Coordinates of N, CA, C and O and ligand atoms in Angstrom, one line a residue:
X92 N 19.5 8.0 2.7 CA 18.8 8.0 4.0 C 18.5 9.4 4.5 O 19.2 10.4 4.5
X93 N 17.1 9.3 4.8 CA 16.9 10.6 5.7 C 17.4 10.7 7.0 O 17.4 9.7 7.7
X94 N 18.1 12.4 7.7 CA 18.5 12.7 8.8 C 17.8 12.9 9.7 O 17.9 14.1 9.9
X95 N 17.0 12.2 10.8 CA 16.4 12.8 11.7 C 16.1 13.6 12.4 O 15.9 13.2 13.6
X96 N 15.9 15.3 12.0 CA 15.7 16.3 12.7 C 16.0 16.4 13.9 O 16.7 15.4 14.2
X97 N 15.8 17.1 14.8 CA 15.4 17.6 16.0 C 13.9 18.7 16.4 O 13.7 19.9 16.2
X98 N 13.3 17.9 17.1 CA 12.7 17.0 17.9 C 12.2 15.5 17.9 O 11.6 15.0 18.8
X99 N 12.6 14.9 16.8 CA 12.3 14.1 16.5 C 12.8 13.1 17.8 O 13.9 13.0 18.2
X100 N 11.6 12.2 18.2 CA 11.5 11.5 19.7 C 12.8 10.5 19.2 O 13.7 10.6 20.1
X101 N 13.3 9.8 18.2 CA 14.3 8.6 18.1 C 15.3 9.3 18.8 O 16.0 8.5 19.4
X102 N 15.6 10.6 18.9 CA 16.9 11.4 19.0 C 17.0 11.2 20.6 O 18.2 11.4 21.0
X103 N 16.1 10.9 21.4 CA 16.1 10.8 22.7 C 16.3 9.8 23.5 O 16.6 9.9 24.7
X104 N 15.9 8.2 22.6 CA 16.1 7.0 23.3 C 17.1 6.5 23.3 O 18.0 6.9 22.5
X105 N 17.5 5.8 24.0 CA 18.7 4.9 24.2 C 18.3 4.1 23.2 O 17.1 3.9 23.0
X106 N 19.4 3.6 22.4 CA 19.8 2.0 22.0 C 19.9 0.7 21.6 O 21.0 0.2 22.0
X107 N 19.4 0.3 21.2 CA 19.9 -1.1 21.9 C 21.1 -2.2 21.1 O 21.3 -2.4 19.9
X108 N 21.8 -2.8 22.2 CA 23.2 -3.6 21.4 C 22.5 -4.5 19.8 O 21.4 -5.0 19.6
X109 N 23.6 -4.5 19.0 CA 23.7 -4.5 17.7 C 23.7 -6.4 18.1 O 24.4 -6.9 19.0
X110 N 22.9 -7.1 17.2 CA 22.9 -9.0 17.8 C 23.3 -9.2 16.3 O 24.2 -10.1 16.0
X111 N 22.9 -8.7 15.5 CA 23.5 -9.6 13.8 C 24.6 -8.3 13.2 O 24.4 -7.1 13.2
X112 N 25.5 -9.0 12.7 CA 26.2 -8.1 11.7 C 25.9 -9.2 10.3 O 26.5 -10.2 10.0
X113 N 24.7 -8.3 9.6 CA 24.5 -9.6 8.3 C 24.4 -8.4 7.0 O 24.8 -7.2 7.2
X114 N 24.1 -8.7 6.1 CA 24.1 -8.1 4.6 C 23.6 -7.0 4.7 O 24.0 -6.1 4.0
X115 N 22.4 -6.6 5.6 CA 21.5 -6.2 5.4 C 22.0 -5.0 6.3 O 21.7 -3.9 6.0
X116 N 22.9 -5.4 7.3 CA 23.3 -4.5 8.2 C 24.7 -3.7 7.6 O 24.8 -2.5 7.3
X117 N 25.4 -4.5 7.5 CA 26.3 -3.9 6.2 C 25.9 -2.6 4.9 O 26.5 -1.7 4.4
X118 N 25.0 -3.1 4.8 CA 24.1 -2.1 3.8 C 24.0 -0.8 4.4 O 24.4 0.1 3.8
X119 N 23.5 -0.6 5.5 CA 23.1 0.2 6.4 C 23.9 1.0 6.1 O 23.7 2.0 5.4
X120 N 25.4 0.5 6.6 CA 26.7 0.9 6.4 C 27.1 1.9 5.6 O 27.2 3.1 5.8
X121 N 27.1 1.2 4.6 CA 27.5 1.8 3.7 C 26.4 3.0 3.1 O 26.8 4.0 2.5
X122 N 25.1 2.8 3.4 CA 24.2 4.2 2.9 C 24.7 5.1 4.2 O 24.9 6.3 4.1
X123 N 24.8 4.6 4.9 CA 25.6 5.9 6.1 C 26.4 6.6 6.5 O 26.5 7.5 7.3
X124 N 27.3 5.9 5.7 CA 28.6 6.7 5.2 C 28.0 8.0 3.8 O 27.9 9.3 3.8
X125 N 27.8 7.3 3.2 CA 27.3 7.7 2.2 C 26.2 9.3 2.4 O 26.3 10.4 1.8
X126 N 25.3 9.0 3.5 CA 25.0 10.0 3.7 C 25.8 11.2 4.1 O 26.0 12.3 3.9
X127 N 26.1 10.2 4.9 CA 27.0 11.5 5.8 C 28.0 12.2 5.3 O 28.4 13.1 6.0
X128 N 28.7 12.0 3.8 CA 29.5 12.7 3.3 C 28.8 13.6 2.4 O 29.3 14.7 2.0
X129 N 27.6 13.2 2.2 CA 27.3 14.2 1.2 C 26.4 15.4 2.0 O 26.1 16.5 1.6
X130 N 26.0 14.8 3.6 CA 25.8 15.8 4.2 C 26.8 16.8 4.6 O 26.5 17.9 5.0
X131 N 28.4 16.5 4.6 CA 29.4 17.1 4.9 C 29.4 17.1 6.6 O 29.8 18.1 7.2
X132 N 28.9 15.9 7.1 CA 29.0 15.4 8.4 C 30.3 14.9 8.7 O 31.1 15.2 7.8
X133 N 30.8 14.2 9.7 CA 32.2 14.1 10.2 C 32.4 12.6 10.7 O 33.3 11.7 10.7
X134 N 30.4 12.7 11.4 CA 29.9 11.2 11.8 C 28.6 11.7 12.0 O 28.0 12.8 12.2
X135 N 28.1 9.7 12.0 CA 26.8 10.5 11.9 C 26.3 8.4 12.8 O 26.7 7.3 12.6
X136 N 25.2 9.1 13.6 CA 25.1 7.6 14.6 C 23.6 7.2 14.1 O 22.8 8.0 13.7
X137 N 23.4 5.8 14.3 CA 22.4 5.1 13.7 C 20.8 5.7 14.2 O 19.7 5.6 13.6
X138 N 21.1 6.3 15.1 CA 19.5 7.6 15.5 C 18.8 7.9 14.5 O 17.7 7.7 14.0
X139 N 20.5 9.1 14.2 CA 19.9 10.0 13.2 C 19.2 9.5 12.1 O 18.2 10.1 11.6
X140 N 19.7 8.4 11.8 CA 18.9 7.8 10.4 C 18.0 6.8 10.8 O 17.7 5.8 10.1
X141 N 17.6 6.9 11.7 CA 16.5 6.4 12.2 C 16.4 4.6 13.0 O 15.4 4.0 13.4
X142 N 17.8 4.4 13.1 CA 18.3 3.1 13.4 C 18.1 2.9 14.8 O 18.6 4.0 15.0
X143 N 17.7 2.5 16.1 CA 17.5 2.7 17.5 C 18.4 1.7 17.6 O 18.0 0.8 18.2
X144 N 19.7 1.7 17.0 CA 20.7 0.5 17.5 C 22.1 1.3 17.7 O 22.4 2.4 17.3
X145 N 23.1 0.4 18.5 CA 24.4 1.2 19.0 C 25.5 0.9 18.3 O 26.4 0.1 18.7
X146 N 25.4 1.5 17.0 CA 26.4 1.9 16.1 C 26.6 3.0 15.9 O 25.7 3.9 16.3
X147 N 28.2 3.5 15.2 CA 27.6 5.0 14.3 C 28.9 4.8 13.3 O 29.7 3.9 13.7
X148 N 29.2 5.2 12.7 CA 29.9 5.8 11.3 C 31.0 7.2 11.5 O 30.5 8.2 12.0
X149 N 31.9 7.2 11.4 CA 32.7 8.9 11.3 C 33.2 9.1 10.5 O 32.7 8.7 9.5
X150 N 34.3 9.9 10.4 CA 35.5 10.3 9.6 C 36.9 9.7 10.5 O 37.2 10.2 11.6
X151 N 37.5 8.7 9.9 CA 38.9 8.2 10.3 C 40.2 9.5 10.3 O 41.0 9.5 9.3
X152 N 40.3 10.1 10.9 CA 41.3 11.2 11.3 C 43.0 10.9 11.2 O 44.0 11.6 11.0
X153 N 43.0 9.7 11.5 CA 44.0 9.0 11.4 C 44.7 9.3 10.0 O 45.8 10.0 10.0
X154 N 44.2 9.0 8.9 CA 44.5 9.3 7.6 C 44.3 10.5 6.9 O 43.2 10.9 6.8
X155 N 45.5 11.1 6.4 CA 45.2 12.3 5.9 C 44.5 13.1 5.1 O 44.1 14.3 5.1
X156 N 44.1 11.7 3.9 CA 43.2 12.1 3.2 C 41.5 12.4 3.8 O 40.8 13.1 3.2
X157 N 41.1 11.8 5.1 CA 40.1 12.0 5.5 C 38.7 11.4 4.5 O 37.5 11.7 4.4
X158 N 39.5 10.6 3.8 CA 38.3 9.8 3.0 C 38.5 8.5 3.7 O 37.9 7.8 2.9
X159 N 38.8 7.9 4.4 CA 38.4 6.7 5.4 C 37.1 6.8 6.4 O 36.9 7.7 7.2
X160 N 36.3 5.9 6.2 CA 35.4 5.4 7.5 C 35.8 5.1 8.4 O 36.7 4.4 8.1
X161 N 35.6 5.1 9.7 CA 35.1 4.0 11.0 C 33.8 3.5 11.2 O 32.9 4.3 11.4
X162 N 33.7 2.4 11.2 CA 32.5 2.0 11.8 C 32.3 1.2 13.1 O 32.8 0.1 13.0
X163 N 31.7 1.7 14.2 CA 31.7 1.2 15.9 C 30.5 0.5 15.8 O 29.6 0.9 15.1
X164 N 30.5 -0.5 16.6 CA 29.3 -1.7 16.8 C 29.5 -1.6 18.2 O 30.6 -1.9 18.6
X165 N 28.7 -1.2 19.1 CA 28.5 -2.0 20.4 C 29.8 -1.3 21.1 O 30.4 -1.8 22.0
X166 N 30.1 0.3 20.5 CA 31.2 0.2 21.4 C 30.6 1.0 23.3 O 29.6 1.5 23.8
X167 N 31.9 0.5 23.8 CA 31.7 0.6 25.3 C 33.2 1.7 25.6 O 34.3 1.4 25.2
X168 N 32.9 2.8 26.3 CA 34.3 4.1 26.7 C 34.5 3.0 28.3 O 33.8 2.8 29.2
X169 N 35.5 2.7 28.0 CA 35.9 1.5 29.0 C 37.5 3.0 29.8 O 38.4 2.6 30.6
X170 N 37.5 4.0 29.5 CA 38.5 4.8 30.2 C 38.2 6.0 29.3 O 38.2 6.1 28.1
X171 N 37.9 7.0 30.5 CA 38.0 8.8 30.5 C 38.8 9.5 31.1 O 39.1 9.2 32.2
X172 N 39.4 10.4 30.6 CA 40.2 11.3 31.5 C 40.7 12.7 30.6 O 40.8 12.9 29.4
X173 N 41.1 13.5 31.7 CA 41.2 14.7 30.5 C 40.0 15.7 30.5 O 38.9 15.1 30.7
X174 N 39.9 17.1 30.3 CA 39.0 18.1 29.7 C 39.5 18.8 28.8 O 40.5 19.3 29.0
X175 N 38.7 18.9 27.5 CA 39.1 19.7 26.6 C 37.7 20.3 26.5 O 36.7 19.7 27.0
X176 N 37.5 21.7 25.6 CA 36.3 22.4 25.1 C 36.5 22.2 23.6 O 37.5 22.6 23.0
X177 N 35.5 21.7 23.2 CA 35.6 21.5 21.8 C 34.0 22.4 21.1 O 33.1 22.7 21.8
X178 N 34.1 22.7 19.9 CA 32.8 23.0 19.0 C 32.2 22.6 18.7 O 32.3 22.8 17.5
X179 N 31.3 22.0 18.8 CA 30.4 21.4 17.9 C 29.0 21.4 17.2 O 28.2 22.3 17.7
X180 N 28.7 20.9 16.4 CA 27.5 21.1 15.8 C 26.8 19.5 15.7 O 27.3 18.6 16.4
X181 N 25.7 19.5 14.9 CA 25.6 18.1 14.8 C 24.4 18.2 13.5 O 23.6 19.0 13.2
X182 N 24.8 17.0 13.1 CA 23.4 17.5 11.6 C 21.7 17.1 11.8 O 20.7 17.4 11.1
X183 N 21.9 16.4 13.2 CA 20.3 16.5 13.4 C 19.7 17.7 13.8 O 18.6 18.0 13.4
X184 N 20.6 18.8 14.9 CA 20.3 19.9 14.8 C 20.9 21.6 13.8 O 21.5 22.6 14.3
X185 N 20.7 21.2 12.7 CA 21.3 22.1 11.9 C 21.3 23.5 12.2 O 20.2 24.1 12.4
X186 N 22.6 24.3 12.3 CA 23.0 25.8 11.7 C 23.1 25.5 13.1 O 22.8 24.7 12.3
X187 N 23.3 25.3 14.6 CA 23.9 25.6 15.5 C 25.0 24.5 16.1 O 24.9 23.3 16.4
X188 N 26.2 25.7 16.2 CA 27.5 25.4 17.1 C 27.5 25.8 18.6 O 27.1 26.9 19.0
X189 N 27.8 25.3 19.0 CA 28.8 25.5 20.1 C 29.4 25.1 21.2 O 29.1 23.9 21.4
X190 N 30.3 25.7 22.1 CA 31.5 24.7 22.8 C 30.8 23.7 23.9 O 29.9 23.9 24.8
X191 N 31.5 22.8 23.6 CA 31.0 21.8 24.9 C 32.4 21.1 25.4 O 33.6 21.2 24.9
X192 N 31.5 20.3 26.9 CA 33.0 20.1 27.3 C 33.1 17.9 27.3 O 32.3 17.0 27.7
X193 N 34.4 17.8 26.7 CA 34.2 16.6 26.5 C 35.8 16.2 27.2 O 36.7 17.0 27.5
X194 N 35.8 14.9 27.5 CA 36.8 14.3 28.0 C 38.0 14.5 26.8 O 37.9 14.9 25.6
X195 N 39.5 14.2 27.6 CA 40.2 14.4 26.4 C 41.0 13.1 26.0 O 41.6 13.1 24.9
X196 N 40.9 12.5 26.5 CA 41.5 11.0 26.1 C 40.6 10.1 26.3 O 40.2 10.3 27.4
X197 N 40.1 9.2 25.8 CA 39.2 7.9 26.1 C 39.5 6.6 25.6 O 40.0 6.7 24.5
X198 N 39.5 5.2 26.0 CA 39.5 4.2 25.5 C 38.3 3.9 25.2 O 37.5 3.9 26.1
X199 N 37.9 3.5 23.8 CA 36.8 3.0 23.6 C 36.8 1.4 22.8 O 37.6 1.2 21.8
X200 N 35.7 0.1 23.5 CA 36.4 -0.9 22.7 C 34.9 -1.2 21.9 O 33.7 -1.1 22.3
X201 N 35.3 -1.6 20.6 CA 34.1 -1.9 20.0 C 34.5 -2.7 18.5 O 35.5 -2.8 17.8
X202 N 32.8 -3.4 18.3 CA 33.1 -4.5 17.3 C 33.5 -3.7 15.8 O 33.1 -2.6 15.5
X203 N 34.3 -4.6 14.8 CA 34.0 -3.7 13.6 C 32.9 -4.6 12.6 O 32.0 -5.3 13.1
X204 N 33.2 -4.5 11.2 CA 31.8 -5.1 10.5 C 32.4 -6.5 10.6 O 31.5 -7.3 10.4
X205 N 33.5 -6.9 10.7 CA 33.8 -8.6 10.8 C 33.3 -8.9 12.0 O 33.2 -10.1 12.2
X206 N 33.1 -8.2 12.9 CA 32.5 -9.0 14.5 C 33.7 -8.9 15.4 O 33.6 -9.4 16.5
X207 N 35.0 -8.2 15.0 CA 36.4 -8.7 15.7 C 36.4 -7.1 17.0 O 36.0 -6.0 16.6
X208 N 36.9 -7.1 18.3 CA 36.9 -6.2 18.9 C 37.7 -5.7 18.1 O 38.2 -6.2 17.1
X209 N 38.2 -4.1 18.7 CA 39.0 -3.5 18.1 C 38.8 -2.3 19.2 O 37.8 -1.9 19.7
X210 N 40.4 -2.0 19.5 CA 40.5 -0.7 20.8 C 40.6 0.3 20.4 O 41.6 0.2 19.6
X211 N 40.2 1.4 20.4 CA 40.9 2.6 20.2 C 41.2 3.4 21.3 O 40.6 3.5 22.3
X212 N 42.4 4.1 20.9 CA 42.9 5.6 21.9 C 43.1 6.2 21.0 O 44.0 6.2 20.1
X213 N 41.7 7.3 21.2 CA 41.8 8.2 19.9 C 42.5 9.8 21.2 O 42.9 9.9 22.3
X214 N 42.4 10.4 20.3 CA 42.8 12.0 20.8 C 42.4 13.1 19.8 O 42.1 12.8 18.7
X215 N 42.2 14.3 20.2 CA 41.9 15.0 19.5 C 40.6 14.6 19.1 O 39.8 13.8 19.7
X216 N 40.3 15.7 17.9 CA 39.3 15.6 17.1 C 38.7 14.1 17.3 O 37.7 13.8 18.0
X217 N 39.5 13.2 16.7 CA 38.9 11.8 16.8 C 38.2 11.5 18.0 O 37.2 10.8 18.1
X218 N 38.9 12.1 18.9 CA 38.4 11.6 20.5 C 36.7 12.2 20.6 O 35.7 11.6 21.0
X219 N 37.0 13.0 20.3 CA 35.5 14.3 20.6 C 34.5 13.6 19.7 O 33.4 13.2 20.2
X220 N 35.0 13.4 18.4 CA 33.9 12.9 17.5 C 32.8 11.5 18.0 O 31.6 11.3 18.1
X221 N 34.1 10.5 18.3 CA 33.6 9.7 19.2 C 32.8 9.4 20.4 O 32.4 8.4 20.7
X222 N 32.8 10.9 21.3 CA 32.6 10.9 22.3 C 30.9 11.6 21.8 O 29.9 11.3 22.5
X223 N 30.9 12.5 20.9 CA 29.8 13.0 20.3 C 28.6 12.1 20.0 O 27.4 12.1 20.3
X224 N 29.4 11.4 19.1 CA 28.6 9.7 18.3 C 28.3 9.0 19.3 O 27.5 8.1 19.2
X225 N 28.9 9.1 20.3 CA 28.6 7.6 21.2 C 27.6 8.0 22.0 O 26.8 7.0 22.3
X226 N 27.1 9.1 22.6 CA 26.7 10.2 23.1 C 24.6 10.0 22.5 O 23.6 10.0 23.2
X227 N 24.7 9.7 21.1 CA 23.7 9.7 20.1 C 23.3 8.5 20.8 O 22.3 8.7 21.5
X228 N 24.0 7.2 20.9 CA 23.3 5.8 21.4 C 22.6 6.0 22.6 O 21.5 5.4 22.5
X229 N 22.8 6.9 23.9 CA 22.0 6.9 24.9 C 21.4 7.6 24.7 O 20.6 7.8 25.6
X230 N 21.0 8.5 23.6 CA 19.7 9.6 23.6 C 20.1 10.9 24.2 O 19.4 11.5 25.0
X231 N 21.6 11.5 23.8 CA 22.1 12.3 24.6 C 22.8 13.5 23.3 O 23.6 12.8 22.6
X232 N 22.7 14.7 22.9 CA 22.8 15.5 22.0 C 23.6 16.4 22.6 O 23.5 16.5 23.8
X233 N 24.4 17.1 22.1 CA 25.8 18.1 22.4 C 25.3 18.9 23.2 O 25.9 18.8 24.3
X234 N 24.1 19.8 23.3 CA 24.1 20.7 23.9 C 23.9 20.3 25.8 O 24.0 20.9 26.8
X235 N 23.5 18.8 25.6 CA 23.5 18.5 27.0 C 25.1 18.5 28.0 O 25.3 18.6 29.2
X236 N 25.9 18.2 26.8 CA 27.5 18.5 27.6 C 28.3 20.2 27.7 O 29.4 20.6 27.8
X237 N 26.8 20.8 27.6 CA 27.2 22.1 28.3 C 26.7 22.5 29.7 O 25.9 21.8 30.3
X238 N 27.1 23.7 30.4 CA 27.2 24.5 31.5 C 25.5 24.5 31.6 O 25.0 24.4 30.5
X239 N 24.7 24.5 32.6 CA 23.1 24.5 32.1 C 22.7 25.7 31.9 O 21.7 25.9 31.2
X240 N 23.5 26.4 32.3 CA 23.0 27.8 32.1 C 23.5 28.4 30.3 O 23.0 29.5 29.9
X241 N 24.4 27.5 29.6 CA 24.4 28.4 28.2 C 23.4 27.2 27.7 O 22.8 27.4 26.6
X242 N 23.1 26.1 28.1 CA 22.5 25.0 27.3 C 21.1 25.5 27.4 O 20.4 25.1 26.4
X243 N 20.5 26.2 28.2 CA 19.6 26.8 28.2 C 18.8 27.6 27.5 O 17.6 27.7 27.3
X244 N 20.3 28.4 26.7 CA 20.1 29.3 26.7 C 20.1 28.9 24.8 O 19.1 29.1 24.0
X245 N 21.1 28.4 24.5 CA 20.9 27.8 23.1 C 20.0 26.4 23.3 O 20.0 25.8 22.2
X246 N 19.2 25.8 24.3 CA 17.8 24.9 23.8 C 16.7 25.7 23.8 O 15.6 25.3 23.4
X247 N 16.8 27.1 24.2 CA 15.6 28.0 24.1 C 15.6 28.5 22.1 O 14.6 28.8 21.4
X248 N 17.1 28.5 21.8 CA 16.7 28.7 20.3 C 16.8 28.0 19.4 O 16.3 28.3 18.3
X249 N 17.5 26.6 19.7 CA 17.0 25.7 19.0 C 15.7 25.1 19.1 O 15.2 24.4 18.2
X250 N 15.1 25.4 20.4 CA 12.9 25.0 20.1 C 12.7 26.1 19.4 O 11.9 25.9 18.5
X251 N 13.0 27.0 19.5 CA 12.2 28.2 18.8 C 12.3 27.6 17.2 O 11.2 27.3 16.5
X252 N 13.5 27.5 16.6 CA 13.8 26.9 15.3 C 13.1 25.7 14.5 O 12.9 25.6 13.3
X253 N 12.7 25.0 15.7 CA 12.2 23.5 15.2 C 11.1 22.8 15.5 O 10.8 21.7 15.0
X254 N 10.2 24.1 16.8 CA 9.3 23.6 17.4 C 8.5 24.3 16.4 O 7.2 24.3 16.4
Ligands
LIG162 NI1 25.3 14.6 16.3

């Protein structure tokens, strides 16, 4: 699968909820994982690959080896609380990092590929990742969870980069 740049307009819309989990969707799946490891992504949300639906894919943190997936359907952050500043980058807009500020604890509930809910209380890294990816479904990209004045200041060089 191709990654959807930045400016690319999909990167800005919202969503819409996921109605079939069938073969075809499953497929998706798995090319998106797929991508995303060989992009050396962490997660990567159905946008980028061009999907306008509210899913996304990560890296399962939980396990040490960090070769596990997650995959979120329809999830909803049903509890926030907490500030941490975290790093980030994102692979639709490549070669730029930097800190943003994200919640530090969240409950998020969402379907997995059998259709079954499933809760998480992630933390850490996991938490951020999530909160990054989920972020993708409303048309919302990292540098918007900065201060306006540095987001400014890094969306003036990322248009310069891509415009
Ligand atoms: Ni991203």
């Amino acid at each position: 699968m191709d990654i959807k740049i930045y400016p690319d307009p999909i990167l800005k819309q919202e969503c819409k909820e996921v109605s079939n989990i069938d073969s075809s969707f499953v497929r998706n799946i798995d090319n998106m994982i797929k991508t995303m490891k060989s992009a050396d992504g962490i997660g990567l949300a159905a946008p980028q690959v061009g999907i306008s639906e509210r899913f996304f894919v990560c890296v399962d943190f939980s396990n040490d080896s960090k070769e596990d997936s997650l995959v979120l359907i329809n999830p909803v952050i049903v509890k926030a609380e907490g500030r941490i500043e975290s790093k980030e980058g994102c692979l639709s807009i490549p070669g730029f990092y930097d800190y943003v500020f994200r919640y530090e604890y969240i409950q998020i509930n969402a379907l997995d590929l059998d259709g079954n809910e499933i809760i998480y209380n992630p933390e850490g890294i996991q938490s951020v990742v999530f909160q990054h990816e989920y972020d993708h479904l409303d048309g919302i990209l990292f540098p918007e969870r900065m201060s306006k004045i540095k987001k400014d200041i890094l969306m003036k060089k990322i248009d310069k980069e891509f415009r």
